[in-house]
PDB file of C-alpha atoms in Angstrom:
ATOM      1  CA  VAL A   1      60.195  29.550  20.472  1.00  0.00           C
ATOM      2  CA  VAL A   2      61.205  27.798  17.553  1.00  0.00           C
ATOM      3  CA  ARG A   3      58.790  27.173  15.354  1.00  0.00           C
ATOM      4  CA  PRO A   4      59.020  24.467  12.688  1.00  0.00           C
ATOM      5  CA  THR A   5      58.551  25.062   8.950  1.00  0.00           C
ATOM      6  CA  ILE A   6      57.520  22.794   6.098  1.00  0.00           C
ATOM      7  CA  GLY A   7      60.029  23.994   3.015  1.00  0.00           C
ATOM      8  CA  PRO A   8      61.071  22.302   0.266  1.00  0.00           C
ATOM      9  CA  SER A   9      63.503  19.831   2.521  1.00  0.00           C
ATOM     10  CA  THR A  10      60.215  18.427   4.048  1.00  0.00           C
ATOM     11  CA  PRO A  11      57.674  17.451   0.990  1.00  0.00           C
ATOM     12  CA  MET A  12      54.134  16.256   1.929  1.00  0.00           C
ATOM     13  CA  GLN A  13      53.785  12.422   1.672  1.00  0.00           C
ATOM     14  CA  ALA A  14      50.785  11.431  -0.711  1.00  0.00           C
ATOM     15  CA  ILE A  15      48.171   9.112   0.686  1.00  0.00           C
ATOM     16  CA  PRO A  16      48.856   5.180  -0.456  1.00  0.00           C
ATOM     17  CA  ASP A  17      46.436   4.213  -2.957  1.00  0.00           C
ATOM     18  CA  ASN A  18      45.949   0.817  -1.278  1.00  0.00           C
ATOM     19  CA  LEU A  19      44.247   1.640   1.933  1.00  0.00           C
ATOM     20  CA  ASP A  20      41.040  -0.783   2.927  1.00  0.00           C
ATOM     21  CA  TYR A  21      37.943   1.077   3.601  1.00  0.00           C
ATOM     22  CA  SER A  22      35.969  -1.835   3.815  1.00  0.00           C
ATOM     23  CA  GLU A  23      35.444  -1.294   7.393  1.00  0.00           C
ATOM     24  CA  ALA A  24      34.113   1.926   7.235  1.00  0.00           C
ATOM     25  CA  GLU A  25      30.878   1.916   8.819  1.00  0.00           C
ATOM     26  CA  HIS A  26      29.727   4.836   7.071  1.00  0.00           C
ATOM     27  CA  ILE A  27      27.356   4.688   4.086  1.00  0.00           C
ATOM     28  CA  TYR A  28      27.164   7.029   1.517  1.00  0.00           C
ATOM     29  CA  LEU A  29      23.820   7.884   0.677  1.00  0.00           C
ATOM     30  CA  GLY A  30      24.277  10.759  -2.327  1.00  0.00           C
ATOM     31  CA  ASP A  31      24.741  10.060  -5.779  1.00  0.00           C
ATOM     32  CA  GLU A  32      27.244   7.632  -7.598  1.00  0.00           C
ATOM     33  CA  GLY A  33      26.487   7.984 -11.315  1.00  0.00           C
ATOM     34  CA  ASP A  34      24.688   5.091 -12.773  1.00  0.00           C
ATOM     35  CA  ASP A  35      23.501   3.728  -9.243  1.00  0.00           C
ATOM     36  CA  ASN A  36      20.795   7.067  -9.058  1.00  0.00           C
ATOM     37  CA  PRO A  37      17.734   6.006 -10.895  1.00  0.00           C
ATOM     38  CA  THR A  38      17.226   9.442 -12.216  1.00  0.00           C
ATOM     39  CA  GLN A  39      19.987   9.223 -14.273  1.00  0.00           C
ATOM     40  CA  ALA A  40      20.049   6.158 -15.474  1.00  0.00           C
ATOM     41  CA  THR A  41      19.041   4.950 -19.232  1.00  0.00           C
ATOM     42  CA  PRO A  42      15.392   5.097 -20.085  1.00  0.00           C
ATOM     43  CA  SER A  43      14.188   1.742 -20.039  1.00  0.00           C
ATOM     44  CA  ALA A  44      11.205  -0.114 -21.768  1.00  0.00           C
ATOM     45  CA  VAL A  45       7.605  -0.210 -20.276  1.00  0.00           C
ATOM     46  CA  ASP A  46       5.935  -3.635 -19.478  1.00  0.00           C
ATOM     47  CA  TYR A  47       2.729  -2.728 -18.231  1.00  0.00           C
ATOM     48  CA  ARG A  48       1.230   0.920 -17.759  1.00  0.00           C
ATOM     49  CA  LEU A  49      -1.855   1.796 -15.641  1.00  0.00           C
ATOM     50  CA  THR A  50      -3.907   5.245 -16.398  1.00  0.00           C
ATOM     51  CA  LEU A  51      -6.369   6.628 -13.679  1.00  0.00           C
ATOM     52  CA  ARG A  52      -8.205   9.351 -14.303  1.00  0.00           C
ATOM     53  CA  ARG A  53     -11.024  10.908 -12.435  1.00  0.00           C
ATOM     54  CA  PRO A  54     -12.062  13.902 -14.850  1.00  0.00           C
ATOM     55  CA  THR A  55     -14.279  15.268 -11.906  1.00  0.00           C
ATOM     56  CA  HIS A  56     -11.644  15.842  -9.781  1.00  0.00           C
ATOM     57  CA  GLY A  57      -9.487  17.065 -12.337  1.00  0.00           C
ATOM     58  CA  ALA A  58      -6.512  14.015 -11.244  1.00  0.00           C
ATOM     59  CA  GLU A  59      -4.563  11.611 -13.278  1.00  0.00           C
ATOM     60  CA  GLN A  60      -2.386   9.124 -12.561  1.00  0.00           C
ATOM     61  CA  ILE A  61      -0.064   6.940 -14.440  1.00  0.00           C
ATOM     62  CA  ILE A  62       1.867   4.265 -12.898  1.00  0.00           C
ATOM     63  CA  SER A  63       4.259   2.449 -15.364  1.00  0.00           C
ATOM     64  CA  LEU A  64       6.133  -0.977 -14.993  1.00  0.00           C
ATOM     65  CA  HIS A  65       9.428  -1.528 -16.283  1.00  0.00           C
ATOM     66  CA  ASP A  66      11.658  -4.065 -17.683  1.00  0.00           C
ATOM     67  CA  ASP A  67      14.535  -3.616 -15.124  1.00  0.00           C
ATOM     68  CA  GLY A  68      12.429  -3.545 -12.220  1.00  0.00           C
ATOM     69  CA  LYS A  69      11.743   0.075 -11.473  1.00  0.00           C
ATOM     70  CA  LEU A  70       8.101   1.782 -11.542  1.00  0.00           C
ATOM     71  CA  SER A  71       7.592   5.154 -12.535  1.00  0.00           C
ATOM     72  CA  VAL A  72       4.760   7.343 -11.309  1.00  0.00           C
ATOM     73  CA  GLU A  73       3.059  10.420 -12.702  1.00  0.00           C
ATOM     74  CA  THR A  74       0.561  12.954 -11.275  1.00  0.00           C
ATOM     75  CA  THR A  75      -1.321  15.063 -12.287  1.00  0.00           C
ATOM     76  CA  HIS A  76      -4.085  17.577 -10.873  1.00  0.00           C
ATOM     77  CA  ARG A  77      -5.694  20.118 -12.392  1.00  0.00           C
ATOM     78  CA  LYS A  78      -3.338  20.089 -15.316  1.00  0.00           C
ATOM     79  CA  THR A  79      -1.156  22.768 -12.855  1.00  0.00           C
ATOM     80  CA  GLN A  80       0.537  20.425 -10.410  1.00  0.00           C
ATOM     81  CA  HIS A  81       2.838  17.682 -11.987  1.00  0.00           C
ATOM     82  CA  HIS A  82       4.877  15.261  -9.747  1.00  0.00           C
ATOM     83  CA  ARG A  83       6.935  12.625 -11.395  1.00  0.00           C
ATOM     84  CA  TYR A  84       9.175   9.902  -9.442  1.00  0.00           C
ATOM     85  CA  SER A  85      10.515   6.274  -9.547  1.00  0.00           C
ATOM     86  CA  LEU A  86      10.669   3.213  -7.339  1.00  0.00           C
ATOM     87  CA  GLN A  87      12.474   0.340  -6.891  1.00  0.00           C
ATOM     88  CA  THR A  88      10.205  -2.513  -6.810  1.00  0.00           C
ATOM     89  CA  ARG A  89      12.936  -4.645  -4.917  1.00  0.00           C
ATOM     90  CA  PHE A  90      11.984  -2.322  -1.748  1.00  0.00           C
ATOM     91  CA  LEU A  91       8.341  -1.994  -2.067  1.00  0.00           C
ATOM     92  CA  ASP A  92       5.721  -4.493   0.142  1.00  0.00           C
ATOM     93  CA  ALA A  93       3.494  -5.384  -2.944  1.00  0.00           C
ATOM     94  CA  THR A  94       0.858  -5.790  -1.039  1.00  0.00           C
ATOM     95  CA  PRO A  95      -1.400  -2.648  -0.282  1.00  0.00           C
ATOM     96  CA  VAL A  96      -3.637  -0.957   2.526  1.00  0.00           C
ATOM     97  CA  VAL A  97      -6.696  -0.534   1.049  1.00  0.00           C
ATOM     98  CA  SER A  98      -9.255   1.913   2.427  1.00  0.00           C
ATOM     99  CA  ARG A  99     -12.704   2.979   1.474  1.00  0.00           C
ATOM    100  CA  GLN A 100     -14.260   6.243   1.951  1.00  0.00           C
ATOM    101  CA  ILE A 101     -17.808   6.548   1.840  1.00  0.00           C
ATOM    102  CA  ALA A 102     -19.735   9.306   1.994  1.00  0.00           C
ATOM    103  CA  ARG A 103     -21.981   8.171   4.538  1.00  0.00           C
ATOM    104  CA  ARG A 104     -24.107  11.286   5.497  1.00  0.00           C
ATOM    105  CA  THR A 105     -24.512  12.642   1.920  1.00  0.00           C
ATOM    106  CA  PHE A 106     -26.375   9.258   0.928  1.00  0.00           C
ATOM    107  CA  LEU A 107     -28.762   9.667   3.959  1.00  0.00           C
ATOM    108  CA  THR A 108     -29.215  12.887   2.890  1.00  0.00           C
ATOM    109  CA  ALA A 109     -30.057  11.609  -0.562  1.00  0.00           C
ATOM    110  CA  GLY A 110     -32.406   8.900   0.572  1.00  0.00           C
ATOM    111  CA  ILE A 111     -34.598  11.038   3.399  1.00  0.00           C
ATOM    112  CA  SER A 112     -34.828  13.650   0.690  1.00  0.00           C
ATOM    113  CA  ALA A 113     -36.349  11.057  -1.762  1.00  0.00           C
ATOM    114  CA  LEU A 114     -38.940   9.309   0.924  1.00  0.00           C
ATOM    115  CA  ILE A 115     -39.957  12.940   1.690  1.00  0.00           C
ATOM    116  CA  SER A 116     -40.311  13.727  -1.839  1.00  0.00           C
ATOM    117  CA  ALA A 117     -42.344  10.634  -2.613  1.00  0.00           C
ATOM    118  CA  GLY A 118     -44.672  11.511   0.140  1.00  0.00           C
ATOM    119  CA  LEU A 119     -45.516  14.485  -0.713  1.00  0.00           C
ATOM    120  CA  LEU A 120     -46.541  13.508  -4.390  1.00  0.00           C
ATOM    121  CA  ALA A 121     -48.308  10.456  -3.774  1.00  0.00           C
ATOM    122  CA  LEU A 122     -50.369  12.140  -1.192  1.00  0.00           C
ATOM    123  CA  PRO A 123     -52.119  14.501  -3.534  1.00  0.00           C
ATOM    124  CA  LEU A 124     -52.462  12.132  -6.346  1.00  0.00           C
ATOM    125  CA  SER A 125     -54.255   9.374  -3.647  1.00  0.00           C
ATOM    126  CA  LEU A 126     -56.728  11.829  -2.981  1.00  0.00           C
ATOM    127  CA  GLY A 127     -57.491  12.989  -6.628  1.00  0.00           C
ATOM    128  CA  PHE A 128     -56.185  16.598  -6.114  1.00  0.00           C
ATOM    129  CA  LEU A 129     -53.150  18.185  -6.575  1.00  0.00           C
ATOM    130  CA  ASP A 130     -51.973  20.947  -4.584  1.00  0.00           C
ATOM    131  CA  PRO A 131     -48.922  23.332  -6.424  1.00  0.00           C
ATOM    132  CA  TRP A 132     -47.531  23.706  -3.214  1.00  0.00           C
ATOM    133  CA  ARG A 133     -46.861  20.313  -2.599  1.00  0.00           C
ATOM    134  CA  LEU A 134     -46.098  19.607  -6.020  1.00  0.00           C
ATOM    135  CA  ALA A 135     -43.546  22.328  -5.583  1.00  0.00           C
ATOM    136  CA  ALA A 136     -41.491  20.989  -2.700  1.00  0.00           C
ATOM    137  CA  GLY A 137     -41.916  17.740  -3.952  1.00  0.00           C
ATOM    138  CA  ILE A 138     -40.238  18.542  -7.349  1.00  0.00           C
ATOM    139  CA  LEU A 139     -37.702  20.645  -4.969  1.00  0.00           C
ATOM    140  CA  LEU A 140     -36.463  18.029  -2.856  1.00  0.00           C
ATOM    141  CA  ALA A 141     -36.692  15.272  -5.810  1.00  0.00           C
ATOM    142  CA  THR A 142     -33.973  17.587  -7.172  1.00  0.00           C
ATOM    143  CA  VAL A 143     -31.947  17.586  -4.209  1.00  0.00           C
ATOM    144  CA  SER A 144     -32.144  13.942  -3.458  1.00  0.00           C
ATOM    145  CA  LEU A 145     -30.686  13.502  -6.935  1.00  0.00           C
ATOM    146  CA  PHE A 146     -28.115  16.192  -6.724  1.00  0.00           C
ATOM    147  CA  SER A 147     -26.899  14.541  -2.925  1.00  0.00           C
ATOM    148  CA  LEU A 148     -26.926  10.853  -4.812  1.00  0.00           C
ATOM    149  CA  LEU A 149     -24.322  12.593  -7.413  1.00  0.00           C
ATOM    150  CA  LEU A 150     -22.184  14.250  -4.798  1.00  0.00           C
ATOM    151  CA  ALA A 151     -21.940  10.696  -2.756  1.00  0.00           C
ATOM    152  CA  PHE A 152     -20.927   8.700  -5.970  1.00  0.00           C
ATOM    153  CA  TYR A 153     -18.581  11.742  -6.548  1.00  0.00           C
ATOM    154  CA  ARG A 154     -17.192  11.489  -3.038  1.00  0.00           C
ATOM    155  CA  THR A 155     -16.665   7.898  -2.469  1.00  0.00           C
ATOM    156  CA  GLY A 156     -13.961   6.152  -3.527  1.00  0.00           C
ATOM    157  CA  ASP A 157     -10.948   3.678  -3.216  1.00  0.00           C
ATOM    158  CA  THR A 158      -7.234   4.691  -1.828  1.00  0.00           C
ATOM    159  CA  LEU A 159      -4.843   2.123  -1.946  1.00  0.00           C
ATOM    160  CA  ARG A 160      -1.222   2.483   0.326  1.00  0.00           C
ATOM    161  CA  PHE A 161       1.946   1.087  -0.991  1.00  0.00           C
ATOM    162  CA  ALA A 162       4.567   0.722   1.825  1.00  0.00           C
ATOM    163  CA  SER A 163       8.349   0.199   1.168  1.00  0.00           C
ATOM    164  CA  LEU A 164       9.660  -3.443   2.049  1.00  0.00           C
ATOM    165  CA  HIS A 165      11.446  -2.947   5.336  1.00  0.00           C
ATOM    166  CA  GLY A 166      11.337   1.105   5.992  1.00  0.00           C
ATOM    167  CA  ARG A 167       7.410   0.820   6.238  1.00  0.00           C
ATOM    168  CA  VAL A 168       6.812   4.223   5.252  1.00  0.00           C
ATOM    169  CA  PRO A 169       4.080   4.954   2.548  1.00  0.00           C
ATOM    170  CA  VAL A 170       5.821   5.448  -0.966  1.00  0.00           C
ATOM    171  CA  LEU A 171       2.957   5.180  -3.163  1.00  0.00           C
ATOM    172  CA  THR A 172      -0.456   6.318  -2.874  1.00  0.00           C
ATOM    173  CA  ILE A 173      -3.396   5.396  -5.574  1.00  0.00           C
ATOM    174  CA  ARG A 174      -6.511   7.231  -5.328  1.00  0.00           C
ATOM    175  CA  GLY A 175      -9.706   6.295  -7.501  1.00  0.00           C
ATOM    176  CA  GLY A 176     -13.038   6.058  -7.710  1.00  0.00           C
ATOM    177  CA  ILE A 177     -15.208   3.234  -6.605  1.00  0.00           C
ATOM    178  CA  ARG A 178     -14.032   0.172  -8.900  1.00  0.00           C
ATOM    179  CA  CYS A 179     -10.537   1.646  -8.363  1.00  0.00           C
ATOM    180  CA  GLN A 180      -9.308  -1.323  -6.182  1.00  0.00           C
ATOM    181  CA  HIS A 181     -10.324  -3.519  -9.310  1.00  0.00           C
ATOM    182  CA  ARG A 182      -8.683  -1.456 -12.025  1.00  0.00           C
ATOM    183  CA  CYS A 183      -5.409  -2.226 -10.211  1.00  0.00           C
ATOM    184  CA  THR A 184      -5.759  -6.147  -9.502  1.00  0.00           C
ATOM    185  CA  GLU A 185      -3.293  -6.644 -12.683  1.00  0.00           C
ATOM    186  CA  LEU A 186      -1.055  -3.747 -11.411  1.00  0.00           C
ATOM    187  CA  ILE A 187      -0.741  -5.967  -7.878  1.00  0.00           C
ATOM    188  CA  ALA A 188      -0.080  -8.826  -9.363  1.00  0.00           C
ATOM    189  CA  ARG A 189       2.787  -8.196 -11.085  1.00  0.00           C
ATOM    190  CA  LEU A 190       4.301  -6.386  -8.489  1.00  0.00           C
ATOM    191  CA  GLU A 191       3.837  -9.106  -5.898  1.00  0.00           C
ATOM    192  CA  LYS A 192       5.340 -11.451  -9.218  1.00  0.00           C
ATOM    193  CA  ILE A 193       8.266  -9.336  -9.132  1.00  0.00           C
ATOM    194  CA  THR A 194       8.828  -8.988  -5.555  1.00  0.00           C
ATOM    195  CA  ALA A 195       8.700 -12.585  -4.997  1.00  0.00           C
ATOM    196  CA  GLU A 196      11.074 -13.419  -7.643  1.00  0.00           C
ATOM    197  CA  ALA A 197      13.287 -10.409  -5.973  1.00  0.00           C
ATOM    198  CA  ARG A 198      13.958 -12.805  -2.332  1.00  0.00           C
ATOM    199  CA  HIS A 199      14.389 -15.729  -4.108  1.00  0.00           C
ATOM    200  CA  GLN A 200      17.856 -13.865  -5.714  1.00  0.00           C
ATOM    201  CA  PRO A 201      21.012 -14.378  -3.878  1.00  0.00           C
ATOM    202  CA  PRO A 202      21.735 -12.125  -1.194  1.00  0.00           C
ATOM    203  CA  ASN A 203      23.306  -8.632  -2.172  1.00  0.00           C
ATOM    204  CA  GLY A 204      26.116  -7.452  -0.257  1.00  0.00           C
ATOM    205  CA  ASP A 205      24.928  -4.154  -0.625  1.00  0.00           C
ATOM    206  CA  LEU A 206      21.542  -4.656  -0.073  1.00  0.00           C
ATOM    207  CA  LEU A 207      21.565  -2.173   3.336  1.00  0.00           C
ATOM    208  CA  ARG A 208      23.265   0.671   1.241  1.00  0.00           C
ATOM    209  CA  ASP A 209      20.782   0.292  -1.281  1.00  0.00           C
ATOM    210  CA  GLU A 210      17.895   0.301   0.590  1.00  0.00           C
ATOM    211  CA  MET A 211      18.951   3.124   2.929  1.00  0.00           C
ATOM    212  CA  ARG A 212      19.837   5.104  -0.425  1.00  0.00           C
ATOM    213  CA  GLU A 213      16.290   4.397  -2.230  1.00  0.00           C
ATOM    214  CA  HIS A 214      14.803   6.229   0.903  1.00  0.00           C
ATOM    215  CA  HIS A 215      17.392   9.042   0.496  1.00  0.00           C
ATOM    216  CA  ARG A 216      16.408   9.814  -2.596  1.00  0.00           C
ATOM    217  CA  LEU A 217      12.646   9.376  -2.150  1.00  0.00           C
ATOM    218  CA  LYS A 218      13.091  12.181   0.393  1.00  0.00           C
ATOM    219  CA  SER A 219      14.756  14.248  -1.689  1.00  0.00           C
ATOM    220  CA  ASP A 220      12.011  13.963  -4.768  1.00  0.00           C
ATOM    221  CA  GLY A 221       9.402  14.930  -2.074  1.00  0.00           C
ATOM    222  CA  VAL A 222       7.802  11.517  -2.275  1.00  0.00           C
ATOM    223  CA  ILE A 223       8.467  11.106   1.903  1.00  0.00           C
ATOM    224  CA  ASP A 224       9.183  13.457   4.401  1.00  0.00           C
ATOM    225  CA  ASP A 225      12.355  13.779   6.848  1.00  0.00           C
ATOM    226  CA  ALA A 226      10.355  12.707   9.969  1.00  0.00           C
ATOM    227  CA  ASP A 227       9.445   9.416   7.430  1.00  0.00           C
ATOM    228  CA  TYR A 228      12.822   9.107   6.408  1.00  0.00           C
ATOM    229  CA  GLU A 229      14.356   8.842   9.743  1.00  0.00           C
ATOM    230  CA  ALA A 230      11.587   6.313  11.253  1.00  0.00           C
ATOM    231  CA  ALA A 231      12.781   4.309   8.051  1.00  0.00           C
ATOM    232  CA  LYS A 232      16.555   4.588   8.583  1.00  0.00           C
ATOM    233  CA  LEU A 233      15.688   2.698  12.167  1.00  0.00           C
ATOM    234  CA  ARG A 234      13.250   0.450  10.759  1.00  0.00           C
ATOM    235  CA  ILE A 235      16.036  -0.725   8.015  1.00  0.00           C
ATOM    236  CA  LEU A 236      18.738  -1.093   9.964  1.00  0.00           C
ATOM    237  CA  SER A 237      17.029  -3.290  12.323  1.00  0.00           C
ATOM    238  CA  ALA A 238      15.609  -5.370   9.841  1.00  0.00           C
ATOM    239  CA  HIS A 239      19.308  -5.912   8.692  1.00  0.00           C
ATOM    240  CA  ASP A 240      20.720  -6.614  11.983  1.00  0.00           C
TER     241      ASP A 240
END
């Protein structure tokens, strides 16, 4: 058996530089220099919203930049710190708002207040004051006040913003009862930015950019693997 050999007489041929890869279906999702938002030059901040919940030890800072990026910085108990950025052109500016109301705690506060009022009012109306009734009434009044404070502590709003075509939550804002009201200006600015982006001429790399945005968010820990896979299918379907 004669085995061919490669020697000086058979040099390897170089790959031509003029090959056309435009028809390739593979979309590269890795980092490509300036296309990665985390490596871009810092931009100016047009608007900043700071939400603090001292009783929960939480703080969230949301900043809108002049280049169309949105940065999110979350701190919890001064130990857990998470920071990431979003491209607003791939964000749905209409949030899903839900309010968590501590109904049972409010009910406990109301019942305790009624019983306390009855225990304190009946002896006074009869002209005598029973020490045991007085002690029980004061105790229930304290329980009612504590339950009322706890109910307000547990009650709050949650705003969830999803990606435009991926439809996975990429920004979650949690706050007290007035959280939705405090986010009014932020929502208005996001709606204006996204509306302007839709009126711009279509970009041929829109599919690639949106896929890469979700890939970056997965790498930053904003979305998990299941959400990422579901988002890819929705994005491909939206761009068909």
